[in-house]
CSV table of C-alpha atoms and ligand atoms in Angstrom, one decimal:
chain,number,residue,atom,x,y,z
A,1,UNK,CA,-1.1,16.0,1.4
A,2,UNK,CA,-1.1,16.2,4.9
A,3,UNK,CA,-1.6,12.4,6.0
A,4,UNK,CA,-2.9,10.4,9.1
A,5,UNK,CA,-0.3,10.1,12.1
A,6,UNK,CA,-0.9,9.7,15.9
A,7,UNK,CA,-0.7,12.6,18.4
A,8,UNK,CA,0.9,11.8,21.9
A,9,UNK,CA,-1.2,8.4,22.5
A,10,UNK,CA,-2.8,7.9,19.0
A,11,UNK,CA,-2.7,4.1,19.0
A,12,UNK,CA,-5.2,4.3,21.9
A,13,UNK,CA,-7.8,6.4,20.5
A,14,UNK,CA,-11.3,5.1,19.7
A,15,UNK,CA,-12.7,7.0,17.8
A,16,UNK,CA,-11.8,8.6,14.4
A,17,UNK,CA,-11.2,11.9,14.6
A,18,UNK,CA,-9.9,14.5,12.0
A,19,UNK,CA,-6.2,15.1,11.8
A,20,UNK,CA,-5.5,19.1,14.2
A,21,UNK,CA,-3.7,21.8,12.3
A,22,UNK,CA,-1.7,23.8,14.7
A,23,UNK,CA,-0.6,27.3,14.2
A,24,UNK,CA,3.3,27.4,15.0
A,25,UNK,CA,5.7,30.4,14.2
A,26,UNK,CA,8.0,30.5,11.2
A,27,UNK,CA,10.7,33.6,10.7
A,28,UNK,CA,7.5,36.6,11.0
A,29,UNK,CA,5.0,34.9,9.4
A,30,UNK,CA,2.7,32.3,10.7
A,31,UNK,CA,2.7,28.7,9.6
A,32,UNK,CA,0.4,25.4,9.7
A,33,UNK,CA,2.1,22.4,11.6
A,34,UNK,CA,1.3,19.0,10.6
A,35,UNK,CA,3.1,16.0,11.9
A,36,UNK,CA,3.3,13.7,8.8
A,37,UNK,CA,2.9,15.5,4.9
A,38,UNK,CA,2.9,13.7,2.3
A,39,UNK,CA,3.7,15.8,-1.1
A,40,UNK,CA,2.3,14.5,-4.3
A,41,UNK,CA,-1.2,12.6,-4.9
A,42,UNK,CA,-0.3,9.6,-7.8
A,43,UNK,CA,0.0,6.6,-7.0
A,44,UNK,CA,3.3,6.2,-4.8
A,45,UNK,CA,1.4,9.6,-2.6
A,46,UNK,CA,-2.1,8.4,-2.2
A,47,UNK,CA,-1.2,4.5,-1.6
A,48,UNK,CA,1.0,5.8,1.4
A,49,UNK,CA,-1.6,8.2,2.9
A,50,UNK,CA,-4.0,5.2,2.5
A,51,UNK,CA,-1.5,3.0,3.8
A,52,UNK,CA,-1.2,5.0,7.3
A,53,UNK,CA,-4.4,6.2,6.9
A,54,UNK,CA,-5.6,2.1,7.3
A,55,UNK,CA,-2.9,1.6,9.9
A,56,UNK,CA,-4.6,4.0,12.4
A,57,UNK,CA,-7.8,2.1,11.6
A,58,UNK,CA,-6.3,-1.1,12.6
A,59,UNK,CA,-5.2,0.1,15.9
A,60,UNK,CA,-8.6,1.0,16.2
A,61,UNK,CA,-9.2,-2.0,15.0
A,62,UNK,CA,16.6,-12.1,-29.5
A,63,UNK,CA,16.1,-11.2,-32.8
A,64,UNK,CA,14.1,-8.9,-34.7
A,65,UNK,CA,11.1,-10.3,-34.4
A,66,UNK,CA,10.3,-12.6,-31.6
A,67,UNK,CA,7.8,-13.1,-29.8
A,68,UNK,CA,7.4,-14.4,-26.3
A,69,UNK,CA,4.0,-14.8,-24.0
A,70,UNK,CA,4.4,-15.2,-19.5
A,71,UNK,CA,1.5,-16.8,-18.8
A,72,UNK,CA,-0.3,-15.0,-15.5
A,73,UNK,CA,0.9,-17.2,-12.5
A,74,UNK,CA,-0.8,-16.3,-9.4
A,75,UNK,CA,-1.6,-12.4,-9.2
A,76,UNK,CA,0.1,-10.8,-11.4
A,77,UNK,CA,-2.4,-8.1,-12.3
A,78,UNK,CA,-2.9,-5.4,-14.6
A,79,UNK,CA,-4.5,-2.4,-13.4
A,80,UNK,CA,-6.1,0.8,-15.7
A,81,UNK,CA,-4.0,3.3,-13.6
A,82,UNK,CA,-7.0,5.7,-13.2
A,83,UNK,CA,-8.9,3.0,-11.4
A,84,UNK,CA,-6.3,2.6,-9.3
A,85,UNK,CA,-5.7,6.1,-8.3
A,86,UNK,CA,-9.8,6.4,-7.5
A,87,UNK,CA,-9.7,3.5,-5.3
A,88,UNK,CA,-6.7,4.5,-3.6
A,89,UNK,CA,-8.4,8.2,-3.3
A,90,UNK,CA,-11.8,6.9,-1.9
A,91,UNK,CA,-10.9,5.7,0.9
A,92,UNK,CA,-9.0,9.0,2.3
A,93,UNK,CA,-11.0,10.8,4.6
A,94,UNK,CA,-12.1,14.4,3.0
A,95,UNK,CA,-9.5,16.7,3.9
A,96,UNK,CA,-6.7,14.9,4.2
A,97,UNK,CA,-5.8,15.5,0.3
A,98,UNK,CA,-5.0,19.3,-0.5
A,99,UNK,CA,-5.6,19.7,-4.2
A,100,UNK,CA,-3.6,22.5,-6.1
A,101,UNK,CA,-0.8,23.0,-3.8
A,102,UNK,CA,2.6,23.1,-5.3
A,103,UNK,CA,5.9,22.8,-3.7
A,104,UNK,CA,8.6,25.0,-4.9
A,105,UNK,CA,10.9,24.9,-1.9
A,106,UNK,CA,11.9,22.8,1.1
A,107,UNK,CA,13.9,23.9,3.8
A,108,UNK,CA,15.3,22.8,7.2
A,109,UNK,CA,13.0,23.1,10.1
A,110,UNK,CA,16.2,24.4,12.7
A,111,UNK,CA,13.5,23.1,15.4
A,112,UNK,CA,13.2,19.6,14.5
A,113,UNK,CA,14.2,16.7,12.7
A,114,UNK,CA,11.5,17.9,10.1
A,115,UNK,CA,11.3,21.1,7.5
A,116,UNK,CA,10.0,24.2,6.5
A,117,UNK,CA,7.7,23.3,2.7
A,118,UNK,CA,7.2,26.8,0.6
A,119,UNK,CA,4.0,26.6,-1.8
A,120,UNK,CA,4.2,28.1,-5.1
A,121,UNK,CA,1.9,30.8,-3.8
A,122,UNK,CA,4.9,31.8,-1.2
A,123,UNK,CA,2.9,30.0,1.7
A,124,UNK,CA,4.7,27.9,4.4
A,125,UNK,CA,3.8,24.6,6.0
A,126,UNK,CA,5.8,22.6,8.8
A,127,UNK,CA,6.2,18.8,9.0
A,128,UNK,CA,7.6,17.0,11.5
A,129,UNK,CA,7.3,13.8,8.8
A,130,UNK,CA,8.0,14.7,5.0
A,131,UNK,CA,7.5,12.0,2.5
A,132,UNK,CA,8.6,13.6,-0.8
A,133,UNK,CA,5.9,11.0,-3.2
A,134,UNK,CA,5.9,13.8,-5.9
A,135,UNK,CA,7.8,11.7,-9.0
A,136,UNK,CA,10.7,12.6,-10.9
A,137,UNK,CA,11.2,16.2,-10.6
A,138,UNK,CA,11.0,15.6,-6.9
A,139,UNK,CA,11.8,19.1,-4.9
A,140,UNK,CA,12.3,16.5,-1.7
A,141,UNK,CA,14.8,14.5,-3.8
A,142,UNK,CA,16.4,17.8,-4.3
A,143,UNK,CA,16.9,19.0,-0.3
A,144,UNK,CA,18.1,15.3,0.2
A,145,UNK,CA,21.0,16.2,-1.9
A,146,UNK,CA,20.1,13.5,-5.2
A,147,UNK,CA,20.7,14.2,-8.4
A,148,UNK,CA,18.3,15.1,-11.1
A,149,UNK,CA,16.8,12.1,-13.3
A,150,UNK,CA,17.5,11.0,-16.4
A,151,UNK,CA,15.9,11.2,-19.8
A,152,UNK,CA,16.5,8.8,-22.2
A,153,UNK,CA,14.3,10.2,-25.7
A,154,UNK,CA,11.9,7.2,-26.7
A,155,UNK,CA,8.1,7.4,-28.1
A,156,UNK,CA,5.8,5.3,-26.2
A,157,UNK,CA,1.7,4.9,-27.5
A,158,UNK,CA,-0.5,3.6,-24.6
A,159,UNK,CA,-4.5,2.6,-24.6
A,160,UNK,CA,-7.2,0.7,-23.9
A,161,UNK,CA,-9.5,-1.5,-26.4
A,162,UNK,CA,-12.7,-2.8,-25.5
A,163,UNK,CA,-13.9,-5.8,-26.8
A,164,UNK,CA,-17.8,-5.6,-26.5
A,165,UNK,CA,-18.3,-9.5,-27.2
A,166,UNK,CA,-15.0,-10.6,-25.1
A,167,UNK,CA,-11.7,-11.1,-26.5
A,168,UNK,CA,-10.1,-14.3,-26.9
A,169,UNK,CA,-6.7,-14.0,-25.5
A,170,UNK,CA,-5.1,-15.8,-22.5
A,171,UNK,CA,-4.6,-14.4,-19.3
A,172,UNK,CA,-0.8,-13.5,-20.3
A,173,UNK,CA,1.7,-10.8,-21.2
A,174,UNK,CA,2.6,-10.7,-24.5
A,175,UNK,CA,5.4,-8.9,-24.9
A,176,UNK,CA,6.4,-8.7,-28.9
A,177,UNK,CA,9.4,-7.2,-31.5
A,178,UNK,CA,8.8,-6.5,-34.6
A,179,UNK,CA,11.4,-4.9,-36.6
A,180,UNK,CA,12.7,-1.7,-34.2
A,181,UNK,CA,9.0,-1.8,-32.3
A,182,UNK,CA,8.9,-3.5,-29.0
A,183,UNK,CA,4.8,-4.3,-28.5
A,184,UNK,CA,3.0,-5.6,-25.3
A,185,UNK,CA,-0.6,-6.7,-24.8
A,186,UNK,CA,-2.0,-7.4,-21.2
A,187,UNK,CA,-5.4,-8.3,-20.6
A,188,UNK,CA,-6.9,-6.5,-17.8
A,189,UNK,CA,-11.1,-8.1,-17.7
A,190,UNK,CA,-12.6,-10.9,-20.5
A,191,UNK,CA,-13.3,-7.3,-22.5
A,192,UNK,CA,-10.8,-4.9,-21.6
A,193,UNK,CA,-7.3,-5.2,-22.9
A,194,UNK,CA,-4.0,-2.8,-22.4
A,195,UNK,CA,-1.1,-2.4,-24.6
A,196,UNK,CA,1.5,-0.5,-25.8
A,197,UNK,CA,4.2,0.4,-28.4
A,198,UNK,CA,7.5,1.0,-28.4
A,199,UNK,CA,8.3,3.4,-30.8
A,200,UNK,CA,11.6,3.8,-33.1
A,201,UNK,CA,11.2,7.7,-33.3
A,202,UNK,CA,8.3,9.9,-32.6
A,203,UNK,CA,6.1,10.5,-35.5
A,204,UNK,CA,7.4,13.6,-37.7
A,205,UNK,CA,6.9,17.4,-37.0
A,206,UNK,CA,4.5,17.8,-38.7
A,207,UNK,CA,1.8,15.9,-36.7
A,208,UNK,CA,1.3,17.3,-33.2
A,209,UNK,CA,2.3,14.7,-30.7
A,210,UNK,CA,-1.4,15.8,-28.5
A,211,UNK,CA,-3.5,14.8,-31.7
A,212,UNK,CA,-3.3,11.4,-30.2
A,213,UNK,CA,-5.4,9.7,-33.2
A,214,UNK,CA,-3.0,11.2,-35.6
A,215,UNK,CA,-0.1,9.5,-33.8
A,216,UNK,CA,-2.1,6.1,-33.9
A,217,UNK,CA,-2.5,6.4,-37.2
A,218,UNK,CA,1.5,6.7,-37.9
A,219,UNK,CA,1.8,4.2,-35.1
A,220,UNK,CA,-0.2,1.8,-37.5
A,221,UNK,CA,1.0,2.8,-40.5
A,222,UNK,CA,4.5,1.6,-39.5
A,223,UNK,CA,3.7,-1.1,-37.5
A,224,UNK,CA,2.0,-1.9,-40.9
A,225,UNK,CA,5.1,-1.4,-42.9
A,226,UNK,CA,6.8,-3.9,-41.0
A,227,UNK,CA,4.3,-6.3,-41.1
A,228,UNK,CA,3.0,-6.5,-37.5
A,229,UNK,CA,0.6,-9.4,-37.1
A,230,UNK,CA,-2.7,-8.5,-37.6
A,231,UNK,CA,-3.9,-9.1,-34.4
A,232,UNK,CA,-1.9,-6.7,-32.5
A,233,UNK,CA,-2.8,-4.0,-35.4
A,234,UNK,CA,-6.9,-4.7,-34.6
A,235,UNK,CA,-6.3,-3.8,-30.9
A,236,UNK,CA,-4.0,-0.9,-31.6
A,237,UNK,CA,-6.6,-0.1,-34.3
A,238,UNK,CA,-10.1,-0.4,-32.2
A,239,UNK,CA,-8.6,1.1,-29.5
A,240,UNK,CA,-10.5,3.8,-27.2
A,241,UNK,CA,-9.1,7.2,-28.4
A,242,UNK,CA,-9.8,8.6,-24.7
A,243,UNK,CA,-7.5,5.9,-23.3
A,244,UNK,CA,-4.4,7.0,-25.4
A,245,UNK,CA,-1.6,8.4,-24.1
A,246,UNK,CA,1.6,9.5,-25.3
A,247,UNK,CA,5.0,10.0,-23.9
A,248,UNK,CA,8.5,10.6,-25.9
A,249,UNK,CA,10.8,10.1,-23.3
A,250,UNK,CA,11.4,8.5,-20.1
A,251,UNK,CA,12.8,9.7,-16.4
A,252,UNK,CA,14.9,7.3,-14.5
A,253,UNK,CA,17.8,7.3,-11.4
A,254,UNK,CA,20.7,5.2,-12.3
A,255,UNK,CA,21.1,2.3,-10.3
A,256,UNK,CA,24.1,3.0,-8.6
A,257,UNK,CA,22.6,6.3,-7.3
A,258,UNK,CA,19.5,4.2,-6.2
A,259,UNK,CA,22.4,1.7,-4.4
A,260,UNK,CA,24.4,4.6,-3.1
A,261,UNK,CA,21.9,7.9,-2.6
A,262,UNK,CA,21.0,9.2,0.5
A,263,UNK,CA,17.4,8.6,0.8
A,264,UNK,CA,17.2,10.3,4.2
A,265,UNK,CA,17.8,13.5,6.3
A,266,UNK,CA,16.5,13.8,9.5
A,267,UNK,CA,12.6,12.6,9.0
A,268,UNK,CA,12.3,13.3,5.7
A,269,UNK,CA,12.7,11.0,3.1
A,270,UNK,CA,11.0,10.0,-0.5
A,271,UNK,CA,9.1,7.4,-1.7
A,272,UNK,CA,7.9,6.1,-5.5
A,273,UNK,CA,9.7,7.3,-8.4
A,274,UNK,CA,10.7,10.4,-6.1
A,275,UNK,CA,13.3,7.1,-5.0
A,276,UNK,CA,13.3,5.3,-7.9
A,277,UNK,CA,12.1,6.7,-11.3
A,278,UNK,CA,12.9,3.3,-13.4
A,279,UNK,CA,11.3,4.2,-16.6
A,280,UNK,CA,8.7,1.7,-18.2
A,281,UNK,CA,11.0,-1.0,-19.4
A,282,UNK,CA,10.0,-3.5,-17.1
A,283,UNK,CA,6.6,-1.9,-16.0
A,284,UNK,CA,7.5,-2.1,-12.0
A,285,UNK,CA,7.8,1.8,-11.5
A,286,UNK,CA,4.4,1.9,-10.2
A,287,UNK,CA,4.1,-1.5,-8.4
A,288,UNK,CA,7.5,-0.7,-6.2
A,289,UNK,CA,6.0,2.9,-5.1
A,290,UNK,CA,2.8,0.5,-3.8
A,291,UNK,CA,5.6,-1.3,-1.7
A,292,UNK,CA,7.4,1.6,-0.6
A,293,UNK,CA,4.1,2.9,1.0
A,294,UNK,CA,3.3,-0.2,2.5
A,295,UNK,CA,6.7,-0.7,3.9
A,296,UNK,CA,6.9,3.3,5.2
A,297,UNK,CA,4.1,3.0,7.0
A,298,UNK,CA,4.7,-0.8,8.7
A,299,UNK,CA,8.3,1.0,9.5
A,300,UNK,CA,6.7,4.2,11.1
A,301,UNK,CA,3.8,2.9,12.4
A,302,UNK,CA,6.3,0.9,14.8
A,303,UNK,CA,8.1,4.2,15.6
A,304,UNK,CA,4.3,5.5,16.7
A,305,UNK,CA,4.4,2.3,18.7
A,306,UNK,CA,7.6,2.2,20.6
A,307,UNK,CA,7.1,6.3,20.9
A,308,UNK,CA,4.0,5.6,23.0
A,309,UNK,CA,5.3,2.9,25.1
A,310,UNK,CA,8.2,5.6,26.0
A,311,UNK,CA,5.1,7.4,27.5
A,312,UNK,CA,3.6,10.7,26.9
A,313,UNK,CA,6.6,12.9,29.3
A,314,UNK,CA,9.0,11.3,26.6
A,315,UNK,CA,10.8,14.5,25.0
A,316,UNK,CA,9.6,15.5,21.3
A,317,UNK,CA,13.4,15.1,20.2
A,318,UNK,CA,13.4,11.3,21.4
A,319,UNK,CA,10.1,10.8,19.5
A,320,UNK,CA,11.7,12.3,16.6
A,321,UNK,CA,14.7,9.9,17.1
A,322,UNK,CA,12.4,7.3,16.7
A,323,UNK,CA,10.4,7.9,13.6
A,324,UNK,CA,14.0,9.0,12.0
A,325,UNK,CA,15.3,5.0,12.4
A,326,UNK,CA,12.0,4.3,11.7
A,327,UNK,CA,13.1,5.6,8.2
A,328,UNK,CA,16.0,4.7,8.4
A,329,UNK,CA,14.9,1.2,8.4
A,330,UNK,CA,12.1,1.9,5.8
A,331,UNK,CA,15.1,2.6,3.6
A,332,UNK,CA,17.6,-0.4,4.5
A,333,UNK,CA,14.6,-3.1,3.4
A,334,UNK,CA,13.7,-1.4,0.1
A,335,UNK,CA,16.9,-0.5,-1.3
A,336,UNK,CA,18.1,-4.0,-1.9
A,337,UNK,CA,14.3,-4.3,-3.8
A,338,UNK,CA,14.4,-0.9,-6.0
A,339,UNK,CA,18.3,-1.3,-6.6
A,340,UNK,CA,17.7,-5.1,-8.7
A,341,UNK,CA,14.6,-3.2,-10.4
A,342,UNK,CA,16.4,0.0,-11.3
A,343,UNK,CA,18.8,-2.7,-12.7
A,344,UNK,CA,16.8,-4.3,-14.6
A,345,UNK,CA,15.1,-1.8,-15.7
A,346,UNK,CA,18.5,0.2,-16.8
A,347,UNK,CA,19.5,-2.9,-18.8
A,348,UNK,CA,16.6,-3.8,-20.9
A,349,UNK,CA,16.3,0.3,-21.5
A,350,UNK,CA,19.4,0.0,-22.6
A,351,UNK,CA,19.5,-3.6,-25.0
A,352,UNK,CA,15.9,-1.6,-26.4
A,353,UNK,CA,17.3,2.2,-27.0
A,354,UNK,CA,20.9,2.0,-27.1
A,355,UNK,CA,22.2,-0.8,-29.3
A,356,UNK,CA,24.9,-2.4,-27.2
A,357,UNK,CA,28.2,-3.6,-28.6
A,358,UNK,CA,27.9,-7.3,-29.1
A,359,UNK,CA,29.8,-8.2,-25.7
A,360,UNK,CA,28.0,-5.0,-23.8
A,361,UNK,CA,25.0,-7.3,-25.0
A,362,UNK,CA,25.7,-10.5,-24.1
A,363,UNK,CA,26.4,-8.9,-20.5
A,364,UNK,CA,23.5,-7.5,-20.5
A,365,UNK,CA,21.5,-10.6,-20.9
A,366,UNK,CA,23.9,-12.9,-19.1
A,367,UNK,CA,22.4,-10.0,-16.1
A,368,UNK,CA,18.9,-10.3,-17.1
A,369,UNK,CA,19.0,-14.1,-17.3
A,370,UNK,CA,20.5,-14.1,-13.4
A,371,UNK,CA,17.9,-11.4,-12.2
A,372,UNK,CA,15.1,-13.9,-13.9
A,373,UNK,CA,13.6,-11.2,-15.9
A,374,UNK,CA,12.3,-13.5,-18.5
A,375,UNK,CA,10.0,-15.3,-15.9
A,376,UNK,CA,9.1,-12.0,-14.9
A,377,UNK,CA,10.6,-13.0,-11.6
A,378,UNK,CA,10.6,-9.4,-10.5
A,379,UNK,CA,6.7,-9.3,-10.0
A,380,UNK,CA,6.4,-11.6,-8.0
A,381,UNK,CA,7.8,-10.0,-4.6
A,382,UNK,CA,6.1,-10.0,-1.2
A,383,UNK,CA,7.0,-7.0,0.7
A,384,UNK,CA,4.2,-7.8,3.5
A,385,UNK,CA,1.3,-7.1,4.6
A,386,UNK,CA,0.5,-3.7,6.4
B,1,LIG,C1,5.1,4.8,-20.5
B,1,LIG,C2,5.1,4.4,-19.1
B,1,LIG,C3,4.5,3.1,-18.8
B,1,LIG,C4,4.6,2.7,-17.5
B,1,LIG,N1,4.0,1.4,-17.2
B,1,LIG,C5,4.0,1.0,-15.9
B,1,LIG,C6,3.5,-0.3,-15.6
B,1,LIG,O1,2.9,-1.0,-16.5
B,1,LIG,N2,3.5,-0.7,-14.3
B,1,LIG,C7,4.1,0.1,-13.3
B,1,LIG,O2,4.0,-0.3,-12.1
B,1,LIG,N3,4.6,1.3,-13.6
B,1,LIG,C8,4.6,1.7,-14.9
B,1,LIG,N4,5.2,3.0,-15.1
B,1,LIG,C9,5.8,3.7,-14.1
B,1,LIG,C10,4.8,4.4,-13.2
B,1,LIG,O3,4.0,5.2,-14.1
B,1,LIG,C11,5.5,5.3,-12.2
B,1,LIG,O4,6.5,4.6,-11.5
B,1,LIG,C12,4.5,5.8,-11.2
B,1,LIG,O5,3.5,6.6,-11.8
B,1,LIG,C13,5.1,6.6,-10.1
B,1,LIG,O6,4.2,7.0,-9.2
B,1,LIG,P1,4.5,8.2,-8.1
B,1,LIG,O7,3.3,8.4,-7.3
B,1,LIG,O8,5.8,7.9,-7.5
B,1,LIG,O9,4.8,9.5,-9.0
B,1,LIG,P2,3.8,10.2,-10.1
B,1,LIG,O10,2.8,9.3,-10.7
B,1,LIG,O11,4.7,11.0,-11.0
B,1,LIG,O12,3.0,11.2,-9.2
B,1,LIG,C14,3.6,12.4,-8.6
B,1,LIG,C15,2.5,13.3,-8.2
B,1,LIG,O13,3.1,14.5,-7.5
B,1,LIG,C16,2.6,15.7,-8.1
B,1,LIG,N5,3.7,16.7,-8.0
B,1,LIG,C17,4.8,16.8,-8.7
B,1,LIG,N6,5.6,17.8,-8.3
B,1,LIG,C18,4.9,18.3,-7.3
B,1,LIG,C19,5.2,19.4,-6.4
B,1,LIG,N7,6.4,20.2,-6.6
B,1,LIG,N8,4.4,19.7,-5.4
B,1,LIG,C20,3.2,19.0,-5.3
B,1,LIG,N9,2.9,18.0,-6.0
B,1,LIG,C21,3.8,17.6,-7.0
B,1,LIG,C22,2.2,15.3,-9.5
B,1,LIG,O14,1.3,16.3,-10.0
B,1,LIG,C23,1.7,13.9,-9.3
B,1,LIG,O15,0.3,13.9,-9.0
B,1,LIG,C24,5.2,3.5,-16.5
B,1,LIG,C25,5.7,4.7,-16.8
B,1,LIG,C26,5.6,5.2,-18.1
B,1,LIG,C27,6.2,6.5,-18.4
């Protein structure tokens, strides 16, 4: 996705014009130049191309069962991801998202700071700027030297259900075990309401893990079986069968690689789970790739910034210099952030899948209890405003 980003004297243009495509050689065969691409369109991808895209505007201008509800301080919101991913796609000019383009490899750009991107279909692109926003199997993640993520093997039921005369809930997050199922319930509108379930062990071969009513219908039979409160089974039972989705396992970067990994070479870096694949333990995965993009683009917009007040005879390779601290700094304030998440996300994976040796339990919550996770202290971060 090749994204917004000034030319020599950007910040002082008036008027909105589309993003130039020059023509520049690579090896024999000719390739398209952009000065900022941004690879993968979910949520981490589009949020930052919005995210610069709106900075350039502003220069314009316990036990088995338990049970235990955080009431909704604030803004803590739950958002249907497909809304979210519209909204964040409307408001990027036509043209600026290239659909159906596939990275398979990345190379070094031996004439900048930047690199060479190969396309599935054996095209080349340059960017000065690489953001690698394209999840867990990340091919930017890759050239930066990181390891492959994780898989841990669990079976997770999402959906929707609409309630057509309003529900009665609060505005909380109920977050439920019962037996070996861990259950949560959000509220998104007075009708709409989220959840999802935890699953021991995906339903048996013989039902087909895409006949997605089939699997709710396992799902309730054993919530069922181990007496789930009736309440939970109604949602799980009326929900929408469009809205279901189905994973049976989960991606994540160990902590210490988040702490320790090189996020960085030259001006190409990654964002979202590309960074920090978390899995869905503590439901921040998402949130944190929103602030990454704000915090990229804060961070490079000020490298645009100082590069223009350096004037327009400044050398490319000085500019370059720039926007690479500029990442550089991106990375310093949000590894601190995604490092606690990854954290705490690693340790409640691991009391919900692994079953911990009493002490590697009581560790483990001794953690949880400093990082606040109870509270849900985690949500509420300010990473600043654009
Ligand atoms: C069961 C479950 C529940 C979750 N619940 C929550 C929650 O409640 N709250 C929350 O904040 N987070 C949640 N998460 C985490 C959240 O889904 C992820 O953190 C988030 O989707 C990551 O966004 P992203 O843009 O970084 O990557 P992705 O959403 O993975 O998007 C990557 C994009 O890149 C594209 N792509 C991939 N490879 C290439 C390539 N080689 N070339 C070009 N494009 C490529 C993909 O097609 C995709 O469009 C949950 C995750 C799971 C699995």
């Amino acid at each position: 996705m090749p994204a917004p980003a000034h030319g020599r004297g950007g910040r002082k243009q008036r008027s909105r014009r589309p993003r130039t495509t020059d023509q520049v050689e690579v090896g024999m065969a000719e390739a398209e130049a952009h000065s900022i691409v941004i690879v993968g369109g979910g949520i981490c991808g589009l949020a930052t191309a919005l995210a610069l895209h709106r900075y350039h505007d502003v220069w314009q201008q316990g036990d088995r069962t338990s049970r235990e509800k955080v009431p909704v301080r604030t803004e803590l919101r739950c958002l249907n991801r497909k809304d979210m991913i519209e909204a964040l796609a409307k408001d990027i000019p036509a043209g600026m998202i290239r659909f159906g383009c596939r990275i398979a490899a990345i190379d070094a750009d031996p004439s900048s700071h930047g690199a060479v991107l190969t396309m599935a279909d054996g095209t080349t692109m340059k960017a000065k700027v690489l953001i690698g926003c394209e999840g867990t199997y990340s091919v930017v993640a890759k050239y930066l030297g990181l390891s492959p993520v994780r898989t841990i093997p669990r079976a997770v039921l999402r959906g929707f259900t609409w309630f057509p005369h309003g529900h009665s809930f609060e505005n909380e997050f109920l977050r439920l075990r019962v037996g070996d199922f861990f259950i949560g319930r959000l509220t998104i509108t007075d009708n709409l309401v989220h959840f999802f379930i935890t699953m021991p062990k995906p339903p048996t071969a013989d039902v087909s893990t895409k006949d997605l009513k089939k699997v709710r219908d396992v799902a309730l039979k054993e919530m069922q079986d181990v007496e789930c409160p009736a309440e939970i089974i109604d949602i799980v039972r009326d929900s929408d069968p469009e809205s279901l989705n189905f994973v049976t396992e989960f991606w994540y970067r160990p902590p210490w690689e988040v702490i320790f990994g090189s996020f960085q070479k030259g001006t190409v870096t990654v964002a979202g789970d590309a960074m920090h694949a978390m899995g869905p333990f503590i439901g921040q995965g998402g949130s944190a790739g929103l602030e990454d993009a704000v915090v990229l683009a804060r961070s490079l917009a000020r490298a645009v910034e100082d590069a223009d007040g350096a004037g327009k005879d400044a050398p490319a390779s000085a500019r370059e210099k720039m926007i690479g601290k500029a990442i550089g700094e991106y990375i310093r304030e949000r590894r601190p952030r995604v490092a606690l998440l990854s954290l705490e996300s690693f340790i409640m994976g691991a009391l919900l899948v692994r079953s911990p040796s009493p002490v590697a339990k009581l560790a483990c919550v001794a953690v949880l209890i400093l990082l606040g996770s109870k509270s849900l202290r985690h949500a509420y971060y300010d990473c600043g405003r654009l």
